[in-house]
Short mmCIF file of C-alpha atoms in Angstrom, two decimals:
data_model
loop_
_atom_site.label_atom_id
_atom_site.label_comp_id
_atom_site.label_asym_id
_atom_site.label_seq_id
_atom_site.Cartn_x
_atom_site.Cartn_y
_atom_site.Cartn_z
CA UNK F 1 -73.95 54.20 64.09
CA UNK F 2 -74.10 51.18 66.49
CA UNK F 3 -70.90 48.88 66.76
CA UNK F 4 -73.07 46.31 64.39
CA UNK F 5 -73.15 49.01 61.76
CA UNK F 6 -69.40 49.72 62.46
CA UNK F 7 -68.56 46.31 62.20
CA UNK F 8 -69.77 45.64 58.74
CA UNK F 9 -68.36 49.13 57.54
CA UNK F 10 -64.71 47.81 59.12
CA UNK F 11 -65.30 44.68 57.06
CA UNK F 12 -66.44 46.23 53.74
CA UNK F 13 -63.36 48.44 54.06
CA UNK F 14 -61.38 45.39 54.78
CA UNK F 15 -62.85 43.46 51.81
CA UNK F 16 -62.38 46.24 49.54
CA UNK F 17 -58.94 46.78 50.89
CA UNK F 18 -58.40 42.76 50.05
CA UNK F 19 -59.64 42.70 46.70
CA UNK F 20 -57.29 46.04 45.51
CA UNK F 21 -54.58 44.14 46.99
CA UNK F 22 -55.59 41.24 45.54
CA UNK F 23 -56.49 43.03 42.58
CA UNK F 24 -52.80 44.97 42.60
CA UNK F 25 -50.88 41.97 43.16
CA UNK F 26 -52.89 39.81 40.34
CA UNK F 27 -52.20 42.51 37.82
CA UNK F 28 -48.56 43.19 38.94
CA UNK F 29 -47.40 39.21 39.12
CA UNK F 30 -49.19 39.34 35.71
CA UNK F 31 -47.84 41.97 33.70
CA UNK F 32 -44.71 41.09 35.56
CA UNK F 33 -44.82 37.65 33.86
CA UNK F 34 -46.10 39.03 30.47
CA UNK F 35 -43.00 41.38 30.49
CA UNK F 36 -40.99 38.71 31.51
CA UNK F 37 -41.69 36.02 28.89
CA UNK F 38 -42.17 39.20 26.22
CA UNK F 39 -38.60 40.39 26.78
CA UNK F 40 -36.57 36.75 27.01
CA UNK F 41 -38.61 35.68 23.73
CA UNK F 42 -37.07 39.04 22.23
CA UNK F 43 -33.44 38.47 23.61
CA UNK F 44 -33.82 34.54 22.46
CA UNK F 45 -34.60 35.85 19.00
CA UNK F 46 -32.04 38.98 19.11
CA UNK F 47 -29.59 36.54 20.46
CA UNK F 48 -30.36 33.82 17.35
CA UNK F 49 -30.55 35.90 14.70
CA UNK F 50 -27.12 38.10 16.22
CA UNK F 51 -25.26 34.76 15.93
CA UNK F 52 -26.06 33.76 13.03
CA UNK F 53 -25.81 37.51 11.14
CA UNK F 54 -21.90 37.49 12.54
CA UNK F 55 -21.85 33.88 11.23
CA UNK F 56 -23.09 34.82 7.59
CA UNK F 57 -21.25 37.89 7.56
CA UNK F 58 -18.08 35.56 7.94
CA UNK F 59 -18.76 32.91 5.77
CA UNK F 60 -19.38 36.31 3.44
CA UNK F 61 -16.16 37.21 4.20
CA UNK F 62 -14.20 34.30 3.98
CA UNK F 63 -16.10 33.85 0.41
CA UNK F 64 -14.53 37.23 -0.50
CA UNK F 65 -10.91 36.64 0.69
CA UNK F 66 -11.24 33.17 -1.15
CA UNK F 67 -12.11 35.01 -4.09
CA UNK F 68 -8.66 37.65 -3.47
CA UNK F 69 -6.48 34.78 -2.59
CA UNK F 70 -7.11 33.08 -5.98
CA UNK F 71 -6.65 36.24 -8.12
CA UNK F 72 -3.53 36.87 -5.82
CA UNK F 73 -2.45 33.37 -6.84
CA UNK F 74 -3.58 33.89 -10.54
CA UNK F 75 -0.54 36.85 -10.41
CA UNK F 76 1.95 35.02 -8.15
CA UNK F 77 5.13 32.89 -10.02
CA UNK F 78 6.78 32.02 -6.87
CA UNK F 79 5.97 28.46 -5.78
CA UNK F 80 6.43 29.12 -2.08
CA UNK F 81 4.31 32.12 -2.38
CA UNK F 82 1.74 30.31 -4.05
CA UNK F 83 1.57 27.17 -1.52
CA UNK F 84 1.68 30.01 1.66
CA UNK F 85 -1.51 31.61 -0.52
CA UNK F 86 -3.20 28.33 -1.01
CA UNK F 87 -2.76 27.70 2.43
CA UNK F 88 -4.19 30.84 3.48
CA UNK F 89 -6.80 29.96 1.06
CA UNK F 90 -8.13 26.46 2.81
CA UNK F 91 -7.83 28.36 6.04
CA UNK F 92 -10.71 30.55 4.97
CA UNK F 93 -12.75 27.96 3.80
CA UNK F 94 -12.50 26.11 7.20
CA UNK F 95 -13.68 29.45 8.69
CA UNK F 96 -16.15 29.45 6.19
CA UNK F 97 -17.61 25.60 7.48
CA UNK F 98 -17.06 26.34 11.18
CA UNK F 99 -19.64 29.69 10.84
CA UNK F 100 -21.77 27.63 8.45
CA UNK F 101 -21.89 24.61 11.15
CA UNK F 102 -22.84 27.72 13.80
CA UNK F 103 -26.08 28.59 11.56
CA UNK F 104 -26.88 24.72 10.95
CA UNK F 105 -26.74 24.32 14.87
CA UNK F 106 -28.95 27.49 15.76
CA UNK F 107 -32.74 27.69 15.44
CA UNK F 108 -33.99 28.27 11.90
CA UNK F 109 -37.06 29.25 10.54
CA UNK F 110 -38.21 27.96 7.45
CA UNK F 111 -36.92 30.41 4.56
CA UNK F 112 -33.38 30.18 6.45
CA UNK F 113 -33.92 26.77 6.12
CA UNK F 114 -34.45 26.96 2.48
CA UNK F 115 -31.80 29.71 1.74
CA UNK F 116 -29.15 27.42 3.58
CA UNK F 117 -30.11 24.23 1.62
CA UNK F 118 -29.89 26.33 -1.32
CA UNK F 119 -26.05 27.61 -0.37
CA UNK F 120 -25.18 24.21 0.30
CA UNK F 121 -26.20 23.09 -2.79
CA UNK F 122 -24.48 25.74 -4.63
CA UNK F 123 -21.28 25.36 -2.63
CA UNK F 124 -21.16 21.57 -3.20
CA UNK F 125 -21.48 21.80 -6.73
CA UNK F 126 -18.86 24.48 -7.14
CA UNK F 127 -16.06 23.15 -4.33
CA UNK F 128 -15.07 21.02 -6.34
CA UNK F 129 -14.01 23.67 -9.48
CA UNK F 130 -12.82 25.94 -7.05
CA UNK F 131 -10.21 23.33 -5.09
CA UNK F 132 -9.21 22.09 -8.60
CA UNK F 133 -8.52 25.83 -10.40
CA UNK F 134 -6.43 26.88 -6.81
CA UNK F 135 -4.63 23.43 -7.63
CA UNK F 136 -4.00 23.45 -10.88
CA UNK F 137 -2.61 27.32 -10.04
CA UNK F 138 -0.45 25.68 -7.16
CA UNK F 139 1.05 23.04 -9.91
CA UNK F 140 1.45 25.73 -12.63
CA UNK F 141 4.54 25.34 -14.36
CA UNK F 142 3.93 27.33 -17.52
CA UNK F 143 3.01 30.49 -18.61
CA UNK F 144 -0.42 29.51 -19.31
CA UNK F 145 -3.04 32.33 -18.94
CA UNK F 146 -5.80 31.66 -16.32
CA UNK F 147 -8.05 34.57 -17.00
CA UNK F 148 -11.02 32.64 -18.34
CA UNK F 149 -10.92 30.00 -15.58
CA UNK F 150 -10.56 32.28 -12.87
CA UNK F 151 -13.44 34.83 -14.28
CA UNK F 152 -15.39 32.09 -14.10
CA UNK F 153 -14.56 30.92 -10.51
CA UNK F 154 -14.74 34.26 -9.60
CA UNK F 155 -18.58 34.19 -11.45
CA UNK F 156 -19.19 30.93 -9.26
CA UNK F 157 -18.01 32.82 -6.21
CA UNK F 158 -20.07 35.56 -6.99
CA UNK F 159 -23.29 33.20 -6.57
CA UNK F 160 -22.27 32.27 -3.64
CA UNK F 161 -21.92 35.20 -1.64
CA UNK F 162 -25.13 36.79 -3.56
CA UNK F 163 -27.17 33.81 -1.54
CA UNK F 164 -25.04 34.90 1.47
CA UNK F 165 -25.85 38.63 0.89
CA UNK F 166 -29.90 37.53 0.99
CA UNK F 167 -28.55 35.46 4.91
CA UNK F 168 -27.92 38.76 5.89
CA UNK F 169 -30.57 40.31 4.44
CA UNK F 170 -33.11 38.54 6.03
CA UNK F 171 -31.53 37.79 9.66
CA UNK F 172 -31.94 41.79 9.34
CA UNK F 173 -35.09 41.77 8.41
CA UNK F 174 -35.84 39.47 11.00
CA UNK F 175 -34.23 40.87 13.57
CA UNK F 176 -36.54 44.22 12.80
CA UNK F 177 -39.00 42.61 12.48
CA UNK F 178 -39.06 40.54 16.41
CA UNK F 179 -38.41 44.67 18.09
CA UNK F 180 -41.30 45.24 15.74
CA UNK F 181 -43.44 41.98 17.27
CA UNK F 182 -42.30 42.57 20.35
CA UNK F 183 -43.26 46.34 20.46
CA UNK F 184 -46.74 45.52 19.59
CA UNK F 185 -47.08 43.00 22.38
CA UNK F 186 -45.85 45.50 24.58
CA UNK F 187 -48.82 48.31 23.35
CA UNK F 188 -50.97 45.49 23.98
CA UNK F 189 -49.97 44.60 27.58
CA UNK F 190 -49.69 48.41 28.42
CA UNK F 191 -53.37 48.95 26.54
CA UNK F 192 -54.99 46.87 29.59
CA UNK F 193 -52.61 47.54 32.35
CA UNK F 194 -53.73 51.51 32.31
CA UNK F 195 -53.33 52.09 36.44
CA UNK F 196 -49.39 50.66 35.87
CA UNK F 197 -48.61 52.64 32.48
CA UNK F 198 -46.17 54.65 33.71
CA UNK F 199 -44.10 51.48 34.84
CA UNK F 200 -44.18 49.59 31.58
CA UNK F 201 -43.98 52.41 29.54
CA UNK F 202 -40.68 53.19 31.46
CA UNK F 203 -39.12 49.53 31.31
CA UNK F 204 -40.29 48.80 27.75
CA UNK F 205 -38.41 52.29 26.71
CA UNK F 206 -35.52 51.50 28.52
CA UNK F 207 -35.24 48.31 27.16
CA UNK F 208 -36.30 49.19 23.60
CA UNK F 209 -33.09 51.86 24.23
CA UNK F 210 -30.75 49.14 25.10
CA UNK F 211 -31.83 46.66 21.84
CA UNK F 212 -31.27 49.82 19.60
CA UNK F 213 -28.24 50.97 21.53
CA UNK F 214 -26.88 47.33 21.78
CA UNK F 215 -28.21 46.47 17.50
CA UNK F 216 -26.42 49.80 16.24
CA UNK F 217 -23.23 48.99 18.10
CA UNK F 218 -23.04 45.80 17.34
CA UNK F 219 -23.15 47.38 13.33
CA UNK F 220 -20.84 49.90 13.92
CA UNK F 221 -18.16 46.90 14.93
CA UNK F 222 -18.95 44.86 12.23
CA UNK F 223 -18.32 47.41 9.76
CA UNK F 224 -15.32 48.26 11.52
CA UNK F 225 -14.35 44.78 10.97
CA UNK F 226 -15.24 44.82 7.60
CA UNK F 227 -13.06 48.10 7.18
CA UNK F 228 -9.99 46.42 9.07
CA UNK F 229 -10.16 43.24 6.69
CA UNK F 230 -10.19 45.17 3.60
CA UNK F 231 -7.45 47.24 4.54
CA UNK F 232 -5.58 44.11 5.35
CA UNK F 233 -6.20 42.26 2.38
CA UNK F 234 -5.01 45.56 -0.04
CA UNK F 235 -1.84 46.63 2.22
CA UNK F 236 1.65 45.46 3.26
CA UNK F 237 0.92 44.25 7.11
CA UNK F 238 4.87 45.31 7.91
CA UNK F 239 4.71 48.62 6.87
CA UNK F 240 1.14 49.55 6.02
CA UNK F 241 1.69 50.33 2.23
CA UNK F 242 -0.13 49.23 -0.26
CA UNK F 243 0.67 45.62 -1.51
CA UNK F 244 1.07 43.89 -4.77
CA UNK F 245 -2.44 43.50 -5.34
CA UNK F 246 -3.41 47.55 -4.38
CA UNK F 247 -0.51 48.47 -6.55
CA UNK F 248 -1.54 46.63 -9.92
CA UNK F 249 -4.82 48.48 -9.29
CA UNK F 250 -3.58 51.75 -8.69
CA UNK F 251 -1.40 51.09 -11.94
CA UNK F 252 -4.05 49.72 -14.18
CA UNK F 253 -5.63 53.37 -13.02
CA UNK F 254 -2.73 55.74 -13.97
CA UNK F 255 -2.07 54.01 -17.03
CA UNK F 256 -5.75 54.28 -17.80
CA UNK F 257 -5.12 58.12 -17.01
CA UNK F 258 -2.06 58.48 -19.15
CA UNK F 259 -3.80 56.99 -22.33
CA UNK F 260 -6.66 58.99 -21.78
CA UNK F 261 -5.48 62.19 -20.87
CA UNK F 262 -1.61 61.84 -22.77
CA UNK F 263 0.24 62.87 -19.79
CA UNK F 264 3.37 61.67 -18.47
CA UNK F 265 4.18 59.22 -15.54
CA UNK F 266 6.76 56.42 -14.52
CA UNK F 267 7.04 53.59 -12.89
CA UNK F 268 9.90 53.14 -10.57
CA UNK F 269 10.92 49.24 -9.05
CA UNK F 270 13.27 49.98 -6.16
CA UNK F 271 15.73 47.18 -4.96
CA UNK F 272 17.55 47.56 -1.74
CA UNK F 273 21.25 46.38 -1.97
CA UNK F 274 22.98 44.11 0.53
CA UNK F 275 19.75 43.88 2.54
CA UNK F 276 20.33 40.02 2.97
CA UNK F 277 23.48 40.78 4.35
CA UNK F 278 21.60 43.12 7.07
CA UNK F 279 19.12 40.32 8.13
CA UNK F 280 21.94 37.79 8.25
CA UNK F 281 24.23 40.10 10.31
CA UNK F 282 21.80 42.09 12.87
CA UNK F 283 18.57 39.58 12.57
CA UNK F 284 15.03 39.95 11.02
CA UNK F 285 13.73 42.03 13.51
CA UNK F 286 15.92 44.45 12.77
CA UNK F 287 15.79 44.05 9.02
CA UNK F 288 12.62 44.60 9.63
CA UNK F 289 12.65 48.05 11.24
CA UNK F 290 15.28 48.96 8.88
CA UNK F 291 12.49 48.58 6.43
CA UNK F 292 10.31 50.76 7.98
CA UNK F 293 12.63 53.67 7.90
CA UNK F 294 13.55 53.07 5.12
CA UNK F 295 10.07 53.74 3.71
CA UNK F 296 9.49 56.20 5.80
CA UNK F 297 12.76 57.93 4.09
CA UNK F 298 11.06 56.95 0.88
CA UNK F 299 7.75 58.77 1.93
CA UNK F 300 9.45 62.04 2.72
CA UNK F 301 10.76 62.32 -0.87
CA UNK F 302 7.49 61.34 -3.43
CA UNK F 303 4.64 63.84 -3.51
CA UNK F 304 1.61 63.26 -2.03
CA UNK F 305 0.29 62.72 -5.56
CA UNK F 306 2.49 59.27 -5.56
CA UNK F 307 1.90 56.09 -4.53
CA UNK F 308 4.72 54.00 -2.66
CA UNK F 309 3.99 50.28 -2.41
CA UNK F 310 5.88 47.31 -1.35
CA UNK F 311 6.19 44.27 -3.74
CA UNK F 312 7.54 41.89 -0.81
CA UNK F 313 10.45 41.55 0.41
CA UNK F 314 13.06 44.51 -0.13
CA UNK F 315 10.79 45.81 -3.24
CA UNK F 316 9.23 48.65 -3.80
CA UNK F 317 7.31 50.23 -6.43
CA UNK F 318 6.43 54.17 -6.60
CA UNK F 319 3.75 55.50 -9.12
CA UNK F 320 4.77 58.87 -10.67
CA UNK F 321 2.03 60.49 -11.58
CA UNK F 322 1.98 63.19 -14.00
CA UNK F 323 5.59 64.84 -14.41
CA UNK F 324 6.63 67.42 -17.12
CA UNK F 325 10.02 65.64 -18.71
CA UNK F 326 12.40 62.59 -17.89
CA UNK F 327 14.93 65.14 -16.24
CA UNK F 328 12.45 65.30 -13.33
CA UNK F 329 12.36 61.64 -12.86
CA UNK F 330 16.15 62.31 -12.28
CA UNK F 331 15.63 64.66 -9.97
CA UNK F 332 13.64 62.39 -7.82
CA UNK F 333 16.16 59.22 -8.25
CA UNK F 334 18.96 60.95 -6.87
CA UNK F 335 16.97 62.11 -3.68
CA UNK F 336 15.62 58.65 -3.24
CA UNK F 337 19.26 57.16 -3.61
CA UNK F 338 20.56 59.56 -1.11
CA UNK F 339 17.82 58.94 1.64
CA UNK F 340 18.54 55.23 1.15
CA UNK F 341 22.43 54.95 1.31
CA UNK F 342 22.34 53.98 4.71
CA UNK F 343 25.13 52.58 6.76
CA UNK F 344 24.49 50.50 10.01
CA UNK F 345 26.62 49.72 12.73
CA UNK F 346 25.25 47.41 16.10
CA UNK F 347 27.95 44.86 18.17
CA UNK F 348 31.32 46.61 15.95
CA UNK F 349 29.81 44.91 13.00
CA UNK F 350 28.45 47.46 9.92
CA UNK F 351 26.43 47.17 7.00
CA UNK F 352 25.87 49.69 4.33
CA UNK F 353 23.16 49.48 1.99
CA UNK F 354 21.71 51.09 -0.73
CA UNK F 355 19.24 51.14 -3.46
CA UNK F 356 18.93 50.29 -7.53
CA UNK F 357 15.76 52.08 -9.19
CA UNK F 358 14.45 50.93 -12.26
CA UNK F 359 12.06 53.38 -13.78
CA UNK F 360 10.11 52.82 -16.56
CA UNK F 361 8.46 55.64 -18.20
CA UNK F 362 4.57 55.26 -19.20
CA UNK F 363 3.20 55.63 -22.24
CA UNK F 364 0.51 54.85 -24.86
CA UNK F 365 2.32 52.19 -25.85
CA UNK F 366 2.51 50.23 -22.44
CA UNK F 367 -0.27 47.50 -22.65
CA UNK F 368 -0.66 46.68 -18.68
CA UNK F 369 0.35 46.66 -15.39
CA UNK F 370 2.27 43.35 -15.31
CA UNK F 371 4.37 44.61 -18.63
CA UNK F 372 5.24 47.94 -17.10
CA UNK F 373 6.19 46.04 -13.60
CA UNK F 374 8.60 44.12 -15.70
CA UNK F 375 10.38 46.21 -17.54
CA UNK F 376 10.79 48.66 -14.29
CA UNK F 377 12.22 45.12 -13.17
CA UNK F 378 14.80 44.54 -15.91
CA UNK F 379 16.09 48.78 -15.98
CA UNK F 380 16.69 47.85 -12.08
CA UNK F 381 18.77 44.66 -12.71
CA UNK F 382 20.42 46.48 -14.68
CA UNK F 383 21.46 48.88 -12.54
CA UNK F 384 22.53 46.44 -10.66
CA UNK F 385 24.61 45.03 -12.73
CA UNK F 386 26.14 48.79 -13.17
CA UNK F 387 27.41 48.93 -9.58
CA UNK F 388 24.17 49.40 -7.70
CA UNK F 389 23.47 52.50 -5.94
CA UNK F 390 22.31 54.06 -8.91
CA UNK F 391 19.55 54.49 -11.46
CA UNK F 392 18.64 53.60 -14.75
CA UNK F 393 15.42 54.79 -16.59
CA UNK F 394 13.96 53.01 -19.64
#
């Protein structure tokens, strides 16, 4: 081979050398830039549809808690703890506007489009009856029964969050369905790009791994949040019983059991004595932890079958459920009185308190909750009016 032979070998070898580079480096910047604009499209989209999905879910909340506050002022006679309620009430719906201004700001397809056009349409037409009925419940100054107007808020609230539930639905759907778009872009890139499979196939699975990792705990909190919110709305947020609302529940329940079944339970309203005289001497902080034992003396002494609750305040409410006579009511009185009598002492100064128990005993005859509540109420006035420290069962 003469050096003119040689030469033209060198630069074929050269040339072919330049076009795989070229070749490589084509196909890499490429893919490269397919991958690129592939996975910010999906993270744009993730990242839309994530907002507004936590800002649905919350105006779905809020809609809920609305709905609570309304029945919670439906069973309130307290004016301050009405106004406090109704309070609570607006607060909600301005969390309600600010996530529904976070969806009106973000990118929306059409049928979001259409689906928020419809819930605004539905809310305006219903604010109005809902601000009026929590209102006219603020300004209540009879007895007047508010079932019927607050089923039907409640129905009109139920509307509402059903067009919320289909928000969620489909920023679901969508969000499936741009992993699913996505995927099949990537197939498609990784179908032509055969000599650099290995690559993509690695980045596209570690990336699909971190969407699915990233979507699932992103659920998981959300229901956590969900969990937290329920629990707060149905339990006492000092001492983590169950609050007025839980207890009428729990009460409609065992009265439900005792007609059905004709077994025997009580109600018993607990009052602690002199307790104003302990947050006036030592402070509420310390009225406050005095509470807290206090139930957890409480706690120690029901079965596990019972339900302690806290009314608000220094009142409590214990559900007996199922007990042979009236004797062992007794029984369980004169523990409870004993764990309470309590005597405190802090700076030379000391306070003793007590308890009065009311206790009602169920029966086929007892129509509802709110009746059996009261008349627990008045046996525990009276024993007040008997000295306190004591019991008295009706």
């Amino acid at each position: 081979m003469n050096q003119g032979q040689r030469n033209v070998k060198a630069y074929f070898y050269f040339l072919g050398f330049v076009v795989i580079f070229i070749a490589f480096t084509v196909t890499s910047i490429y893919s490269y830039l397919q991958y690129s604009h592939i996975r910010t499209e999906l993270i744009d989209v993730t990242k839309n549809n994530d907002n507004q999905l936590s800002a649905a879910m919350d105006m779905r909340v809020a809609v809920r808690e609305r709905a609570i506050l309304l029945w919670r002022m439906a069973l309130q006679d307290d004016y301050f703890e009405r106004d406090e309620t109704l309070q609570a009430f607006y607060e909600h719906g301005s969390n309600y506007h600010k996530s529904r201004m976070l969806i009106l700001t973000s990118h929306m397809d059409p049928d979001e489009a259409y689906l928020m056009t419809t819930l605004d349409k539905e809310t305006n037409k219903r604010a109005p009856i809902l601000r009026d009925f929590a209102n006219k419940l603020l300004e209540k100054k009879d007895n007047k029964d508010h079932t019927q107007s607050l089923n039907q808020v409640l129905t009109n609230q139920i509307v509402v969050a059903n067009l919320l539930d289909s928000m969620i639905a489909l920023q679901q759907s969508q969000n499936e369905y741009s992993r699913y778009h996505s995927a099949e872009e990537m197939a498609n890139l990784l179908s032509k790009m055969i000599l650099f499979m290995i690559i993509i196939i690695t980045g596209g699975f570690m990336f699909a791994t971190y969407v699915i990792m990233t979507t699932s705990k992103q659920s998981q909190l959300l229901e956590k949040m969900n969990d937290e919110l329920e629990h707060l709305a149905c339990h006492d947020h000092l001492t983590g019983l169950p609050n007025r609302m839980l207890l009428l529940q729990q009460l409609e329940r065992l009265l439900s059991t005792v007609h059905r079944k004709k077994i025997q339970a009580a109600l018993m309203f607990i009052d602690i004595d002199n307790f104003k005289e302990i947050n006036d001497t030592f402070g509420h902080d310390f009225g406050d932890q005095c509470l807290k034992d206090l139930t957890q003396n409480m706690l120690k002494i029901i079965r596990g079958a019972d339900i302690l609750g806290r009314l608000g305040g220094d009142e409590f409410l214990i559900l007996i459920n199922e007990i042979e006579s009236s004797n062992q009511m007794t029984v369980i009185a004169h523990k409870l009185l004993e764990s309470l009598n309590t005597h405190y002492t802090l700076a030379d100064k000391t306070v003793t308190i007590s308890a009065s128990i009311g206790i009602y005993m169920l029966s086929d005859e007892t129509t509802g909750a709110k009746d059996a509540i009261d008349l627990a109420d008045k046996a525990m006035y009276q024993a007040k009016k008997s000295g306190k420290n004591r019991f008295v069962i009706v």
